[in-house]
PDB file of C-alpha atoms in Angstrom:
ATOM      1  CA  MET A   7     -92.169  14.723-113.903  1.00 77.00           C
ATOM      2  CA  ASP A   8     -89.695  12.228-113.368  1.00 85.00           C
ATOM      3  CA  GLU A   9     -89.536   9.126-115.557  1.00 89.00           C
ATOM      4  CA  GLN A  10     -88.647   6.686-112.957  1.00 91.00           C
ATOM      5  CA  GLU A  11     -91.560   8.137-110.154  1.00 92.00           C
ATOM      6  CA  HIS A  12     -93.787   7.452-112.692  1.00 92.00           C
ATOM      7  CA  ARG A  13     -93.168   3.974-113.284  1.00 93.00           C
ATOM      8  CA  ARG A  14     -93.531   3.258-109.629  1.00 93.00           C
ATOM      9  CA  LYS A  15     -96.182   4.839-109.422  1.00 93.00           C
ATOM     10  CA  VAL A  16     -97.815   2.831-112.552  1.00 94.00           C
ATOM     11  CA  GLU A  17     -96.485  -0.052-111.325  1.00 95.00           C
ATOM     12  CA  ALA A  18     -98.544  -0.089-107.840  1.00 94.00           C
ATOM     13  CA  VAL A  19    -101.235   0.861-109.434  1.00 94.00           C
ATOM     14  CA  PHE A  20    -100.442  -2.509-111.995  1.00 95.00           C
ATOM     15  CA  ARG A  21    -100.173  -4.547-108.087  1.00 95.00           C
ATOM     16  CA  LYS A  22    -102.784  -2.938-106.846  1.00 94.00           C
ATOM     17  CA  HIS A  23    -105.601  -4.416-109.174  1.00 94.00           C
ATOM     18  CA  ASP A  24    -102.844  -8.108-109.566  1.00 94.00           C
ATOM     19  CA  ALA A  25    -106.901  -9.496-107.441  1.00 88.00           C
ATOM     20  CA  ASP A  26    -105.017 -13.113-107.971  1.00 90.00           C
ATOM     21  CA  ASN A  27    -101.695 -12.402-107.381  1.00 92.00           C
ATOM     22  CA  SER A  28    -101.001 -13.652-111.206  1.00 92.00           C
ATOM     23  CA  GLY A  29     -98.180 -11.709-112.619  1.00 93.00           C
ATOM     24  CA  THR A  30    -100.913  -9.721-115.644  1.00 92.00           C
ATOM     25  CA  ILE A  31    -103.883  -7.683-115.441  1.00 92.00           C
ATOM     26  CA  ASP A  32    -106.691  -9.360-117.313  1.00 90.00           C
ATOM     27  CA  GLY A  33    -109.566  -7.621-119.049  1.00 88.00           C
ATOM     28  CA  SER A  34    -111.307  -7.423-115.549  1.00 89.00           C
ATOM     29  CA  GLU A  35    -108.865  -6.190-113.233  1.00 92.00           C
ATOM     30  CA  LEU A  36    -107.694  -4.168-115.773  1.00 92.00           C
ATOM     31  CA  VAL A  37    -111.741  -2.534-116.345  1.00 90.00           C
ATOM     32  CA  THR A  38    -111.048  -2.730-111.723  1.00 91.00           C
ATOM     33  CA  ALA A  39    -108.341  -0.396-112.691  1.00 92.00           C
ATOM     34  CA  LEU A  40    -108.961   2.040-114.879  1.00 91.00           C
ATOM     35  CA  ARG A  41    -112.552   2.827-113.763  1.00 89.00           C
ATOM     36  CA  ALA A  42    -109.889   3.855-110.578  1.00 89.00           C
ATOM     37  CA  LEU A  43    -108.350   6.589-112.739  1.00 88.00           C
ATOM     38  CA  ASN A  44    -111.609   7.359-113.455  1.00 84.00           C
ATOM     39  CA  ALA A  45    -109.267   6.076-117.257  1.00 86.00           C
ATOM     40  CA  LEU A  46    -113.291   4.583-118.464  1.00 83.00           C
ATOM     41  CA  PRO A  47    -115.428   6.030-121.189  1.00 78.00           C
ATOM     42  CA  ASP A  48    -118.405   6.534-120.211  1.00 76.00           C
ATOM     43  CA  GLY A  49    -121.708   4.236-121.810  1.00 78.00           C
ATOM     44  CA  SER A  50    -122.161   0.950-121.184  1.00 84.00           C
ATOM     45  CA  PRO A  51    -120.398  -1.831-119.298  1.00 86.00           C
ATOM     46  CA  GLU A  52    -120.505  -3.185-122.704  1.00 88.00           C
ATOM     47  CA  ALA A  53    -119.620  -0.492-124.240  1.00 87.00           C
ATOM     48  CA  GLN A  54    -116.920  -0.099-121.963  1.00 87.00           C
ATOM     49  CA  ARG A  55    -114.941  -3.226-122.060  1.00 86.00           C
ATOM     50  CA  LYS A  56    -115.092  -3.356-125.355  1.00 88.00           C
ATOM     51  CA  PHE A  57    -112.798  -0.346-124.726  1.00 88.00           C
ATOM     52  CA  VAL A  58    -110.925  -2.561-122.544  1.00 89.00           C
ATOM     53  CA  ASP A  59    -110.086  -4.832-124.982  1.00 87.00           C
ATOM     54  CA  ASP A  60    -109.655  -2.592-127.915  1.00 88.00           C
ATOM     55  CA  LEU A  61    -106.799  -1.328-125.434  1.00 89.00           C
ATOM     56  CA  LEU A  62    -105.393  -4.817-124.776  1.00 88.00           C
ATOM     57  CA  ALA A  63    -105.130  -5.716-128.722  1.00 86.00           C
ATOM     58  CA  ARG A  64    -103.633  -2.115-129.227  1.00 87.00           C
ATOM     59  CA  VAL A  65    -100.557  -2.605-126.636  1.00 86.00           C
ATOM     60  CA  GLU A  66    -101.147  -6.618-128.286  1.00 76.00           C
ATOM     61  CA  PRO A  67    -101.086  -6.543-131.238  1.00 66.00           C
ATOM     62  CA  ASP A  68     -98.856  -9.406-132.299  1.00 61.00           C
ATOM     63  CA  ASP A  69    -100.590 -11.683-129.434  1.00 61.00           C
ATOM     64  CA  ASP A  70    -103.431 -14.265-130.781  1.00 54.00           C
ATOM     65  CA  ASP A  71    -104.331 -13.619-127.084  1.00 59.00           C
ATOM     66  CA  ALA A  72    -104.759 -10.863-126.079  1.00 69.00           C
ATOM     67  CA  SER A  73    -106.836 -10.943-123.112  1.00 81.00           C
ATOM     68  CA  SER A  74    -103.775 -10.418-119.489  1.00 86.00           C
ATOM     69  CA  LEU A  75    -100.697  -7.555-119.498  1.00 91.00           C
ATOM     70  CA  THR A  76     -98.371  -8.054-118.132  1.00 92.00           C
ATOM     71  CA  LEU A  77     -96.544  -4.997-115.673  1.00 93.00           C
ATOM     72  CA  SER A  78     -94.407  -4.655-118.654  1.00 92.00           C
ATOM     73  CA  GLU A  79     -97.037  -4.595-121.115  1.00 91.00           C
ATOM     74  CA  PHE A  80     -99.184  -2.511-118.633  1.00 93.00           C
ATOM     75  CA  GLN A  81     -96.292   0.566-118.199  1.00 94.00           C
ATOM     76  CA  LYS A  82     -96.747   0.869-121.916  1.00 92.00           C
ATOM     77  CA  LEU A  83    -100.440   1.145-121.845  1.00 93.00           C
ATOM     78  CA  PHE A  84     -99.383   3.818-119.902  1.00 94.00           C
ATOM     79  CA  ASP A  85     -95.877   5.539-121.707  1.00 93.00           C
ATOM     80  CA  LEU A  86     -95.192   9.403-120.671  1.00 93.00           C
ATOM     81  CA  GLY A  87     -93.393  10.032-123.997  1.00 94.00           C
ATOM     82  CA  ARG A  88     -96.686   9.330-125.169  1.00 94.00           C
ATOM     83  CA  VAL A  89     -98.484  12.501-122.518  1.00 94.00           C
ATOM     84  CA  ARG A  90     -95.320  13.554-123.460  1.00 95.00           C
ATOM     85  CA  ALA A  91     -95.527  13.871-127.546  1.00 95.00           C
ATOM     86  CA  ALA A  92     -99.571  15.564-126.734  1.00 94.00           C
ATOM     87  CA  PHE A  93     -97.732  18.629-124.568  1.00 95.00           C
ATOM     88  CA  HIS A  94     -95.257  19.079-127.263  1.00 96.00           C
ATOM     89  CA  ALA A  95     -98.186  19.020-130.354  1.00 95.00           C
ATOM     90  CA  VAL A  96    -100.431  21.731-127.498  1.00 95.00           C
ATOM     91  CA  ASP A  97     -96.854  23.298-126.907  1.00 97.00           C
ATOM     92  CA  THR A  98     -96.777  24.578-130.912  1.00 96.00           C
ATOM     93  CA  ASP A  99     -94.340  27.381-130.040  1.00 97.00           C
ATOM     94  CA  GLY A 100     -91.622  25.579-127.743  1.00 96.00           C
ATOM     95  CA  SER A 101     -91.771  27.763-124.962  1.00 97.00           C
ATOM     96  CA  GLY A 102     -91.700  25.445-122.696  1.00 96.00           C
ATOM     97  CA  ASN A 103     -95.569  26.456-121.796  1.00 97.00           C
ATOM     98  CA  ALA A 104     -99.056  25.530-123.870  1.00 97.00           C
ATOM     99  CA  THR A 105    -101.266  29.588-123.541  1.00 97.00           C
ATOM    100  CA  ALA A 106    -104.087  29.909-124.336  1.00 95.00           C
ATOM    101  CA  ALA A 107    -103.452  30.417-128.452  1.00 96.00           C
ATOM    102  CA  GLU A 108    -102.376  27.302-128.182  1.00 96.00           C
ATOM    103  CA  VAL A 109    -104.754  25.588-126.191  1.00 93.00           C
ATOM    104  CA  ALA A 110    -107.496  27.251-128.592  1.00 93.00           C
ATOM    105  CA  ALA A 111    -105.865  26.377-131.897  1.00 93.00           C
ATOM    106  CA  MET A 112    -105.347  22.549-131.001  1.00 91.00           C
ATOM    107  CA  LEU A 113    -109.213  22.517-129.972  1.00 88.00           C
ATOM    108  CA  ARG A 114    -110.282  23.936-133.139  1.00 89.00           C
ATOM    109  CA  ARG A 115    -107.520  21.470-135.285  1.00 89.00           C
ATOM    110  CA  LEU A 116    -109.190  18.860-132.948  1.00 87.00           C
ATOM    111  CA  GLY A 117    -113.208  19.962-134.269  1.00 83.00           C
ATOM    112  CA  VAL A 118    -114.613  22.576-132.330  1.00 82.00           C
ATOM    113  CA  PRO A 119    -114.330  25.924-134.659  1.00 82.00           C
ATOM    114  CA  GLY A 120    -116.059  27.840-132.237  1.00 83.00           C
ATOM    115  CA  ALA A 121    -113.252  27.515-129.786  1.00 86.00           C
ATOM    116  CA  SER A 122    -112.315  30.792-128.628  1.00 89.00           C
ATOM    117  CA  LEU A 123    -109.905  31.760-125.917  1.00 92.00           C
ATOM    118  CA  ALA A 124    -112.591  32.958-123.615  1.00 90.00           C
ATOM    119  CA  ASP A 125    -112.969  29.065-123.808  1.00 87.00           C
ATOM    120  CA  ALA A 126    -109.426  27.196-123.823  1.00 90.00           C
ATOM    121  CA  LYS A 127    -108.845  29.516-120.490  1.00 92.00           C
ATOM    122  CA  LYS A 128    -111.687  27.559-118.169  1.00 88.00           C
ATOM    123  CA  PHE A 129    -109.327  24.676-120.221  1.00 87.00           C
ATOM    124  CA  ILE A 130    -106.284  25.658-118.660  1.00 92.00           C
ATOM    125  CA  ALA A 131    -107.906  26.694-115.221  1.00 91.00           C
ATOM    126  CA  ARG A 132    -108.212  22.653-114.828  1.00 88.00           C
ATOM    127  CA  VAL A 133    -105.147  21.910-114.585  1.00 90.00           C
ATOM    128  CA  ASP A 134    -102.497  24.899-114.212  1.00 93.00           C
ATOM    129  CA  THR A 135    -101.930  24.150-110.809  1.00 93.00           C
ATOM    130  CA  SER A 136     -99.941  27.231-110.343  1.00 94.00           C
ATOM    131  CA  GLY A 137    -102.078  30.012-111.335  1.00 94.00           C
ATOM    132  CA  ASP A 138    -100.301  31.692-113.599  1.00 95.00           C
ATOM    133  CA  GLY A 139    -102.968  30.697-117.550  1.00 95.00           C
ATOM    134  CA  THR A 140    -101.018  28.795-118.403  1.00 97.00           C
ATOM    135  CA  ILE A 141     -99.651  24.685-117.974  1.00 96.00           C
ATOM    136  CA  ASP A 142     -96.138  23.732-118.393  1.00 96.00           C
ATOM    137  CA  LEU A 143     -95.613  20.161-118.912  1.00 96.00           C
ATOM    138  CA  VAL A 144     -94.682  18.994-115.584  1.00 94.00           C
ATOM    139  CA  GLU A 145     -98.178  20.260-115.407  1.00 94.00           C
ATOM    140  CA  PHE A 146     -99.685  18.594-118.403  1.00 94.00           C
ATOM    141  CA  GLU A 147     -98.263  15.384-117.007  1.00 94.00           C
ATOM    142  CA  ARG A 148     -99.765  15.472-113.563  1.00 92.00           C
ATOM    143  CA  ALA A 149    -103.318  15.386-115.096  1.00 91.00           C
ATOM    144  CA  PHE A 150    -102.808  12.908-117.712  1.00 92.00           C
ATOM    145  CA  GLU A 151    -100.585  10.486-116.873  1.00 93.00           C
ATOM    146  CA  PHE A 152    -103.128   8.102-116.737  1.00 93.00           C
ATOM    147  CA  VAL A 153    -104.629   8.124-119.802  1.00 92.00           C
ATOM    148  CA  PRO A 154    -104.314   4.893-121.375  1.00 92.00           C
ATOM    149  CA  LEU A 155    -102.915   4.676-125.106  1.00 92.00           C
ATOM    150  CA  ALA A 156    -102.716   8.976-124.731  1.00 91.00           C
ATOM    151  CA  SER A 157    -102.478  11.057-127.955  1.00 89.00           C
ATOM    152  CA  LEU A 158    -103.917  14.426-128.099  1.00 90.00           C
ATOM    153  CA  GLN A 159    -107.403  13.121-128.646  1.00 88.00           C
ATOM    154  CA  ALA A 160    -107.800  11.396-125.813  1.00 88.00           C
ATOM    155  CA  VAL A 161    -106.592  13.616-124.090  1.00 88.00           C
ATOM    156  CA  ALA A 162    -108.735  16.406-125.053  1.00 86.00           C
ATOM    157  CA  ALA A 163    -111.601  14.234-124.517  1.00 83.00           C
ATOM    158  CA  ARG A 164    -110.013  13.965-121.052  1.00 83.00           C
ATOM    159  CA  TRP A 165    -109.175  17.632-120.603  1.00 84.00           C
ATOM    160  CA  ALA A 166    -112.771  18.601-122.156  1.00 80.00           C
ATOM    161  CA  ALA A 167    -114.429  16.125-119.604  1.00 77.00           C
ATOM    162  CA  LEU A 168    -112.624  17.712-116.247  1.00 71.00           C
ATOM    163  CA  GLY A 169    -115.310  21.083-117.589  1.00 59.00           C
ATOM    164  CA  ALA A 170    -117.457  20.688-120.146  1.00 43.00           C
ATOM    165  CA  LEU A 171    -117.442  24.019-122.321  1.00 42.00           C
ATOM    166  CA  PRO A 172    -121.285  24.048-123.759  1.00 36.00           C
ATOM    167  CA  GLU A 173    -120.371  27.333-125.314  1.00 36.00           C
ATOM    168  CA  CYS A 174    -118.012  26.245-127.944  1.00 35.00           C
ATOM    169  CA  GLY A 175    -121.281  25.788-129.915  1.00 34.00           C
ATOM    170  CA  GLY A 176    -121.570  21.687-130.387  1.00 34.00           C
ATOM    171  CA  GLY A 177    -118.389  21.138-131.059  1.00 36.00           C
ATOM    172  CA  ASP A 178    -118.097  16.967-131.268  1.00 36.00           C
ATOM    173  CA  LEU A 179    -115.548  15.826-129.333  1.00 37.00           C
ATOM    174  CA  GLY A 180    -116.755  11.810-130.279  1.00 34.00           C
ATOM    175  CA  SER A 181    -115.819   8.268-131.658  1.00 29.00           C
ATOM    176  CA  ALA A 182    -115.939  10.796-135.291  1.00 25.00           C
ATOM    177  CA  THR A 183    -112.275  12.970-133.941  1.00 31.00           C
ATOM    178  CA  VAL A 184    -111.016  10.317-130.421  1.00 32.00           C
ATOM    179  CA  PRO A 185    -110.439   6.722-131.634  1.00 31.00           C
ATOM    180  CA  VAL A 186    -112.351   5.371-128.640  1.00 32.00           C
ATOM    181  CA  PRO A 187    -114.759   3.274-128.892  1.00 30.00           C
ATOM    182  CA  GLY A 188    -118.065   4.231-126.309  1.00 31.00           C
ATOM    183  CA  LEU A 189    -117.621   8.079-126.031  1.00 30.00           C
ATOM    184  CA  ARG A 190    -120.018  10.253-126.281  1.00 33.00           C
ATOM    185  CA  THR A 191    -120.327  14.682-127.632  1.00 30.00           C
ATOM    186  CA  TRP A 192    -116.774  15.544-126.561  1.00 32.00           C
ATOM    187  CA  GLN A 193    -117.956  17.523-123.324  1.00 30.00           C
ATOM    188  CA  THR A 194    -118.682  14.282-121.340  1.00 30.00           C
ATOM    189  CA  VAL A 195    -116.896  12.099-123.099  1.00 28.00           C
ATOM    190  CA  MET A 196    -114.657  10.592-120.635  1.00 27.00           C
ATOM    191  CA  ALA A 197    -116.079  11.282-116.222  1.00 29.00           C
ATOM    192  CA  GLY A 198    -112.414  11.363-114.204  1.00 30.00           C
ATOM    193  CA  GLY A 199    -110.362  14.279-112.869  1.00 28.00           C
ATOM    194  CA  ILE A 200    -106.299  14.964-112.638  1.00 26.00           C
ATOM    195  CA  GLY A 201    -103.977  14.506-110.517  1.00 29.00           C
ATOM    196  CA  GLY A 202    -101.818  16.127-107.082  1.00 30.00           C
ATOM    197  CA  GLY A 203    -100.316  19.657-107.768  1.00 31.00           C
ATOM    198  CA  ALA A 204     -96.336  20.725-108.982  1.00 32.00           C
ATOM    199  CA  GLY A 205     -94.463  23.421-109.409  1.00 34.00           C
ATOM    200  CA  LYS A 206     -93.304  25.584-112.676  1.00 36.00           C
ATOM    201  CA  THR A 207     -90.492  24.261-113.844  1.00 37.00           C
ATOM    202  CA  ARG A 208     -89.342  24.316-117.832  1.00 37.00           C
ATOM    203  CA  PRO A 209     -88.346  20.555-119.012  1.00 38.00           C
ATOM    204  CA  ALA A 210     -84.971  19.737-120.138  1.00 36.00           C
TER     205      ALA A 210
END
């Protein structure tokens, strides 16, 4: 995915949800924006607001009044570099395509010891727009570009929400593994969908 394309998309989201045209997005506007992006955790409004407050504090760690985000700070919230780092943590052989074996290994690392190849294939099918049974970087970026402060754990939580995998035996990607307030068991961590499709390309 082109970095500038992603930044334009993020800016469009910011402009749309800066309801008062102040040039910043406050906590309530950020809640609305994340809800529109299917990026709020499941839970009560209080838990969701705490999630947003924690995001604000993490984006603005040196700000004594971390109650709003400028456009540049909002861009940091959806830094594509974080998504790419998560992809490379899955694609452990560096081939440019995450296989079922690599996805199963990721699930086991994140606290689902019974994760099988069949489980991993179900994960892959949710974001494999080319249908080749693997995930390349472009597919991964388009699926998870709007996971706020994306880490491997946060991406896995979003990914799990795209399709519950009860066969995994109750493995938990909840708050003990994914440091996001308001998340419950990994099968239901965040309601969400995925972005548009893309053809296979090799990362540079």
